Coordinates of C-alpha atoms in Angstrom, one line a residue:
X170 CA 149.0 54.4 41.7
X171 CA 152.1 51.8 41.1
X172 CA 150.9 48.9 38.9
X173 CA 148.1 47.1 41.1
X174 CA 148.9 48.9 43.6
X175 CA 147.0 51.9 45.1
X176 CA 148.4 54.3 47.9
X177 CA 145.4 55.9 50.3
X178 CA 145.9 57.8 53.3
X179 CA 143.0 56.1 55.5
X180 CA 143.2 59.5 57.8
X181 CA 141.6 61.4 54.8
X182 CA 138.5 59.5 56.0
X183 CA 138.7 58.4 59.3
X184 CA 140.2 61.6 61.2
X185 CA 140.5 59.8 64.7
X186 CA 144.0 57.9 66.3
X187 CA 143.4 54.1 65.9
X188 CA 143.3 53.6 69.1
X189 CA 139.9 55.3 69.1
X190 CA 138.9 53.8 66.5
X191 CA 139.6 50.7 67.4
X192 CA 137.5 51.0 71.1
X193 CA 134.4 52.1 68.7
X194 CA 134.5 48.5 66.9
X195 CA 134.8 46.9 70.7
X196 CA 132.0 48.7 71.9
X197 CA 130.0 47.9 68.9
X198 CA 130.4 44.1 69.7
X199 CA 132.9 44.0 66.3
X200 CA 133.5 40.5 65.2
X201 CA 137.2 41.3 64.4
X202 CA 137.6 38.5 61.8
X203 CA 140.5 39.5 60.5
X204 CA 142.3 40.0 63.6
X205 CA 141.3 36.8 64.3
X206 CA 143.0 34.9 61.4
X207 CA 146.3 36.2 62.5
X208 CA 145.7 36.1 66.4
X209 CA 144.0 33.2 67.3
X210 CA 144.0 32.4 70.9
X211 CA 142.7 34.3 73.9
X212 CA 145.5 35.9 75.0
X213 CA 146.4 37.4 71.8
X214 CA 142.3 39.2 71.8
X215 CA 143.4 40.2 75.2
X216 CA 146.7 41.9 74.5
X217 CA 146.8 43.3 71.1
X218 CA 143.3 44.5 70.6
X219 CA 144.4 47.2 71.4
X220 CA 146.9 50.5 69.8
X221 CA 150.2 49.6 71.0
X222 CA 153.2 51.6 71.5
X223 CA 156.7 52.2 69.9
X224 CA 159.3 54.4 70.9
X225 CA 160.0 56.7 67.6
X226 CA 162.7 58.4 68.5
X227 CA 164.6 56.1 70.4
X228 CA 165.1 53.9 67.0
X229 CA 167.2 55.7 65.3
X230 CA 169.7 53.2 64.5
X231 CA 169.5 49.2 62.8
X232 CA 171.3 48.5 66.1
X233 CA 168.3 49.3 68.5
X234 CA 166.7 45.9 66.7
X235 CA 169.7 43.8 68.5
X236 CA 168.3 45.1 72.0
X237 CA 166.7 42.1 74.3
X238 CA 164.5 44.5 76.0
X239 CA 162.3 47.4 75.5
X240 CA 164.0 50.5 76.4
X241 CA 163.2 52.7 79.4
X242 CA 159.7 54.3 79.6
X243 CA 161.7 57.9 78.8
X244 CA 162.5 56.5 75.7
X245 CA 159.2 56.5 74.5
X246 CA 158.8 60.3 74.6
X247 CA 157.3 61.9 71.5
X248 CA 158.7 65.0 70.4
X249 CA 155.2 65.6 68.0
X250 CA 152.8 65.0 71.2
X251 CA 155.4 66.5 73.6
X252 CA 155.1 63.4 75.7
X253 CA 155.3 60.3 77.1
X254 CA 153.8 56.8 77.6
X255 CA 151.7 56.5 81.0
X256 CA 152.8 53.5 83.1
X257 CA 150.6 51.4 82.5
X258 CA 150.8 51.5 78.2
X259 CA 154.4 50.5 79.5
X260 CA 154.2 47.8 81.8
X261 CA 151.6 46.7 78.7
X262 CA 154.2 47.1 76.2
X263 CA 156.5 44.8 78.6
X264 CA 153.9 42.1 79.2
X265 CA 153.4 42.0 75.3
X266 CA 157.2 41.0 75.4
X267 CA 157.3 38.8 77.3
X268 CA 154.1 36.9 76.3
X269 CA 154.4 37.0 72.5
X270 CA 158.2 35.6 73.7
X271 CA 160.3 38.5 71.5
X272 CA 164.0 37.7 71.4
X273 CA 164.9 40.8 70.7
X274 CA 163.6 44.5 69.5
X275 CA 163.0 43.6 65.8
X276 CA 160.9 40.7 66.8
X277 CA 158.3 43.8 68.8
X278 CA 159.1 46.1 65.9
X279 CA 157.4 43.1 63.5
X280 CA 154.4 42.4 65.9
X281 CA 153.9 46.1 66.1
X282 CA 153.5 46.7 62.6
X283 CA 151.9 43.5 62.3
X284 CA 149.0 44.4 64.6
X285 CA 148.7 48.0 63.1
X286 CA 148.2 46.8 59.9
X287 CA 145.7 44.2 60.7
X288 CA 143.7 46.4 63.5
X289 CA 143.6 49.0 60.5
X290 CA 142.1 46.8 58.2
X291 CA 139.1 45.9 60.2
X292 CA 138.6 49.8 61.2
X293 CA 138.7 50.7 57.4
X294 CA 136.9 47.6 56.3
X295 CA 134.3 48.3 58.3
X296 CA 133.9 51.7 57.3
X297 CA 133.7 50.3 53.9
X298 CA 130.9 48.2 54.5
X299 CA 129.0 50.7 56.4
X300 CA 129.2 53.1 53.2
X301 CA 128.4 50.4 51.4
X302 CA 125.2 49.9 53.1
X303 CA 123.8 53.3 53.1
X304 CA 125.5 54.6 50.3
X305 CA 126.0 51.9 47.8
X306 CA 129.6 53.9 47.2
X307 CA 133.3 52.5 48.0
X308 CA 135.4 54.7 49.7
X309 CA 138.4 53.5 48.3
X310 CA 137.0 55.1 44.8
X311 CA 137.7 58.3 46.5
X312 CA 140.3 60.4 47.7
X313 CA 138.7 61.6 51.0
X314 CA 135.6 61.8 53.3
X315 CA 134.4 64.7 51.8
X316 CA 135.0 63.5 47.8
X317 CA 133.2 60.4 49.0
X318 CA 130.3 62.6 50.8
X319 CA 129.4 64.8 48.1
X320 CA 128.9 61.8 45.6
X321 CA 126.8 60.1 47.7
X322 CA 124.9 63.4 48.4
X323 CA 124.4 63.7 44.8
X324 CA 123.3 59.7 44.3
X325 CA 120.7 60.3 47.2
X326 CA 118.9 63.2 46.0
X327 CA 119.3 62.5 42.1
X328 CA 120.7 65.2 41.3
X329 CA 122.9 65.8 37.7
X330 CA 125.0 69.4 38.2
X331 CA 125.4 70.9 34.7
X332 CA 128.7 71.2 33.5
X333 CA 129.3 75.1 32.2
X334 CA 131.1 74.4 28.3
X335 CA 131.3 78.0 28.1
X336 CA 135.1 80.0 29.9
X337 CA 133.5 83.1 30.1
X338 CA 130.4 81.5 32.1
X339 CA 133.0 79.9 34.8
X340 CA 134.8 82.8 34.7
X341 CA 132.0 85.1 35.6
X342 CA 130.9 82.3 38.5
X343 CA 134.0 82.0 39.9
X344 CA 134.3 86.0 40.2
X345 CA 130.6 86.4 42.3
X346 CA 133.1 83.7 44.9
X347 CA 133.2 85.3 48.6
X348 CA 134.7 84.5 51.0
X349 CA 136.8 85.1 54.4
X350 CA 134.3 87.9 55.9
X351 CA 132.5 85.7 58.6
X352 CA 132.8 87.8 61.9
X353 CA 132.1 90.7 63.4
X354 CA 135.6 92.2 64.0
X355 CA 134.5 94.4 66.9
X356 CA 138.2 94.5 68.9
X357 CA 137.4 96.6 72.0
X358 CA 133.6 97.7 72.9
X359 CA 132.6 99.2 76.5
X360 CA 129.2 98.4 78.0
X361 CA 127.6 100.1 81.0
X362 CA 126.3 96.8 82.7
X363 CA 124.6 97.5 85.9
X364 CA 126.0 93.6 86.9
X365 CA 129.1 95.1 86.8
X366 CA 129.6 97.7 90.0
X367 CA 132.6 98.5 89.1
X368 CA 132.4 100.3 85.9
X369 CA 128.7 100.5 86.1
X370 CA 127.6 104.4 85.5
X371 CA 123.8 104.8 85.9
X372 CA 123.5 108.9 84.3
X373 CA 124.8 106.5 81.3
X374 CA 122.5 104.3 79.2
X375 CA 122.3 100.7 80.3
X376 CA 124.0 98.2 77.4
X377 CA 125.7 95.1 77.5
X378 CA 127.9 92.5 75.4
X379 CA 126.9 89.7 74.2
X380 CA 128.7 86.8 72.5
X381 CA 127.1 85.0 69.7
X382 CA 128.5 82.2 67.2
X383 CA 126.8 81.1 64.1
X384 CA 127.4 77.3 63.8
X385 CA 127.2 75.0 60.4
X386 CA 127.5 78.0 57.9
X387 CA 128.4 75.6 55.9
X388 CA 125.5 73.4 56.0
X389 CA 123.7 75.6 56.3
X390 CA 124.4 77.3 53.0
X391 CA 124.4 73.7 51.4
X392 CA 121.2 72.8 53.1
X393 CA 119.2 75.9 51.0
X394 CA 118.1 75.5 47.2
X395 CA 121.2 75.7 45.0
X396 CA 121.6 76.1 41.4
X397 CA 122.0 72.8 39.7
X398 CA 121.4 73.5 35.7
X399 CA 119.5 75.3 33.3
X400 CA 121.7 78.5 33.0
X401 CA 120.4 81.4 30.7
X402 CA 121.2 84.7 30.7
X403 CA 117.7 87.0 30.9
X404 CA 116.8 89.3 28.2
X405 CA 117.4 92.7 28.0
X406 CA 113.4 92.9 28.5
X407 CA 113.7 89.9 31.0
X408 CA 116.1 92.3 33.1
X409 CA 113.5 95.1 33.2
X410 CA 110.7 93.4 34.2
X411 CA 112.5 91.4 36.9
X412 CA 111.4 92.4 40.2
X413 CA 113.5 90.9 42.9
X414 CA 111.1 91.8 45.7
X415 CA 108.7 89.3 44.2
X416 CA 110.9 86.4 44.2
X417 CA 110.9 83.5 46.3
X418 CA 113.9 82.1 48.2
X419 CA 112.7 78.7 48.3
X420 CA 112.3 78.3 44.3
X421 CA 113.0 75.3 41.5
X422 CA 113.9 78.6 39.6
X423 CA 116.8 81.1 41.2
X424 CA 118.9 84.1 40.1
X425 CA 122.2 85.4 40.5
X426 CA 122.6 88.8 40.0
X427 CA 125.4 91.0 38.8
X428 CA 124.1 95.0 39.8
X429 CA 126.1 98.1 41.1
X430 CA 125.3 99.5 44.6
X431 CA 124.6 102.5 46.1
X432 CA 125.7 102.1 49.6
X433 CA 124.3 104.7 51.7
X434 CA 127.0 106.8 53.4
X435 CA 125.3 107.1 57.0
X436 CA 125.6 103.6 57.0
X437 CA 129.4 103.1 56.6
X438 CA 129.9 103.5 60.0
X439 CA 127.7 101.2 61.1
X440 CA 128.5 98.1 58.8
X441 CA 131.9 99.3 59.6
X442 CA 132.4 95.9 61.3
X443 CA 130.5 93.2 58.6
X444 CA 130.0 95.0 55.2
X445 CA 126.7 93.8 53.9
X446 CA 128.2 93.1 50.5
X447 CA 131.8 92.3 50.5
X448 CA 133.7 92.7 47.5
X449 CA 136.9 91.8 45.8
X450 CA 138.7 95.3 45.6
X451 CA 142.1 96.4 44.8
X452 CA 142.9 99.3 47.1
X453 CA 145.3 102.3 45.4
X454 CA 147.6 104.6 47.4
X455 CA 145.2 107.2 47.6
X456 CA 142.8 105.3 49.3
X457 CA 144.7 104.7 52.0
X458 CA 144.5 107.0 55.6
X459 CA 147.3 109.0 56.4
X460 CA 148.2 106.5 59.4
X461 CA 148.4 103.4 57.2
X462 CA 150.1 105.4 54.2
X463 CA 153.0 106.3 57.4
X464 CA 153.0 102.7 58.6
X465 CA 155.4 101.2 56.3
X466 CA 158.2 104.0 56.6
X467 CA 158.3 104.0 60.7
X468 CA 160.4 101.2 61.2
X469 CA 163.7 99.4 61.5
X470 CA 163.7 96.2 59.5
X471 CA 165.1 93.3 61.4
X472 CA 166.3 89.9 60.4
X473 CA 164.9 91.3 56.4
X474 CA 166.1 89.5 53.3
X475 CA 166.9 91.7 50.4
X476 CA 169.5 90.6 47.6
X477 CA 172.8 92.1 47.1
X478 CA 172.5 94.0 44.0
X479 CA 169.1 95.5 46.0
X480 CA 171.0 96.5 49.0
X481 CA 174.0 97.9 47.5
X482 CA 171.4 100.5 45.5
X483 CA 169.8 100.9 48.9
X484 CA 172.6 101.8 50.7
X485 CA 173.5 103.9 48.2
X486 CA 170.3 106.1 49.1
X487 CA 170.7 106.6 52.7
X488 CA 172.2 105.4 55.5
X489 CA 171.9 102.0 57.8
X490 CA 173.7 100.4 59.7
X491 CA 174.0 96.7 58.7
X492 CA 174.4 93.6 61.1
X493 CA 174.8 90.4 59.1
X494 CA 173.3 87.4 61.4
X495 CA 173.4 84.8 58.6
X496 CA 175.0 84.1 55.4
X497 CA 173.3 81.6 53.0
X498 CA 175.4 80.6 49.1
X499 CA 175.0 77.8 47.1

């Protein structure tokens, strides 16, 4: 924020290049009043409704604006899309030249920037006034898509989240947090698929792989009943009385539970590859096998970073021989 000003990254809502954004407004018969007021005649609809293109790169120098032509069509490469323009964006770029009567390269670099800016305002204009029909919310009150979508989630359904005044509460929230365990890390399985000729062995049981994704989790999860308010801790004669098999998943009243589990051992292997209840653990030395405790202590270290001080005690512990590749100092 600078004054009046206020600095928004329009991709945080609108994750698509302009140019695709701009073909959805054409092809939803857009008015484009906007473009309009600064490009009035036919011509102008015809040529700039449209993303242009600017060779990057190439202008790297206040000198490339004295040029009286576009540079070559290699010049537009782009080292962040590891191409180039297609012949026909150039000859486009040329005609745009030529018809808009640019003297020299500053004069395109102005109607570039000029068209950007306005074909940007109509997308995000339009985006406003759509949220502003369904919604009734701004998006330019919010930082992104997703800051914008939950408040109007929470206007639609009415709902007021209580705020937890209590450190320990948010503490003991924040630690029943998961996260990261979404797969089945399964890295090399066999199966004796009589499809398969090759490998197929019928004295063996018939099996076969299949490949299954889970789509939405997300949604999915935020689609069920969720806590909203109303925390209390149960009594001590609450908690005995409690009987979780009894209680209903799709409930105005919910619980999160804090308990210590027995996991049966003959089940280890099994849920080898998705625990049924992951935790946050901090593994000690002794846990460790005998192959990861080895891992560590097998091999050379190349291109490794210690400090001086560090490697003058290490080498005074065994031997190495050093090859110095680079030498940072400030």
């Amino acid at each position: 924020m600078l004054d009046e000003l206020k600095f928004m990254d329009s991709y945080q809502f609108l994750d698509a290049s302009l140019e695709a954004l701009v073909e959805n407004l054409k092809q939803s018969n857009h008015e484009f009043k906007i473009f309009n007021k600064f490009f009035e005649n036919e011509m102008s609809r015809s040529l700039l409704l449209r993303k242009g293109i600017f060779p990057y790169s190439y202008f790297d120098s206040l000198n490339v604006l004295n040029e009286t032509c576009l540079p070559a069509k290699e010049s537009f490469y782009s080292a962040l899309h590891g191409t180039t323009v297609s012949d026909e964006d150039y000859k486009h770029a040329n005609v745009v030249f030529k018809a808009f009567k640019c003297k020299n390269f500053a004069d395109y670099l102005e109607l570039y920037q000029s068209v950007d800016v306005v074909l940007l305002a109509e997308v995000f204009l339009s985006f406003r006034r759509t949220a502003l029909k369904y919604y009734e919310l701004d998006p330019v009150h919010f930082v992104t898509a997703a800051d914008s979508t939950w408040n109007a989630g929470l206007k639609l359904t009415k709902i007021e989240l209580q705020l937890l005044n209590n450190v320990n509460d948010y503490i003991w929230f924040e630690n029943q947090m998961r996260g990261g365990i979404c797969l089945l890390g399964t890295r090399h399985k066999v199966a004796n698929n009589p499809y398969i000729r090759d490998s197929f062995n019928p004295q063996k049981p018939t099996n076969y792989i299949v490949a299954l994704d889970a789509n939405n989790l997300y949604g999915y999860v935020m689609s069920q009943f969720l806590p909203t308010g109303s925390f209390s801790w149960l009594s001590k004669t609450e908690i005995e009385k409690f009987d979780i098999l009894n209680s209903k998943e799709e409930s105005n009243v919910g619980y999160i539970l804090e308990v210590d589990l027995d996991y049966p051992s003959h089940l280890h292997v099994l849920h080898n590859d998705l625990p049924m209840a992951p935790e946050h653990f901090s593994l000690t030395f002794d846990m460790l096998s005998p192959y990861a405790k080895d891992l560590c202590s097998k091999f050379n270290l190349t291109s490794t970073l210690p400090y001086v001080e560090t490697f003058e005690k290490f080498l005074s512990r065994c031997w190495v021989r050093a090859i110095c590749s680079d030498e940072l100092s400030d």
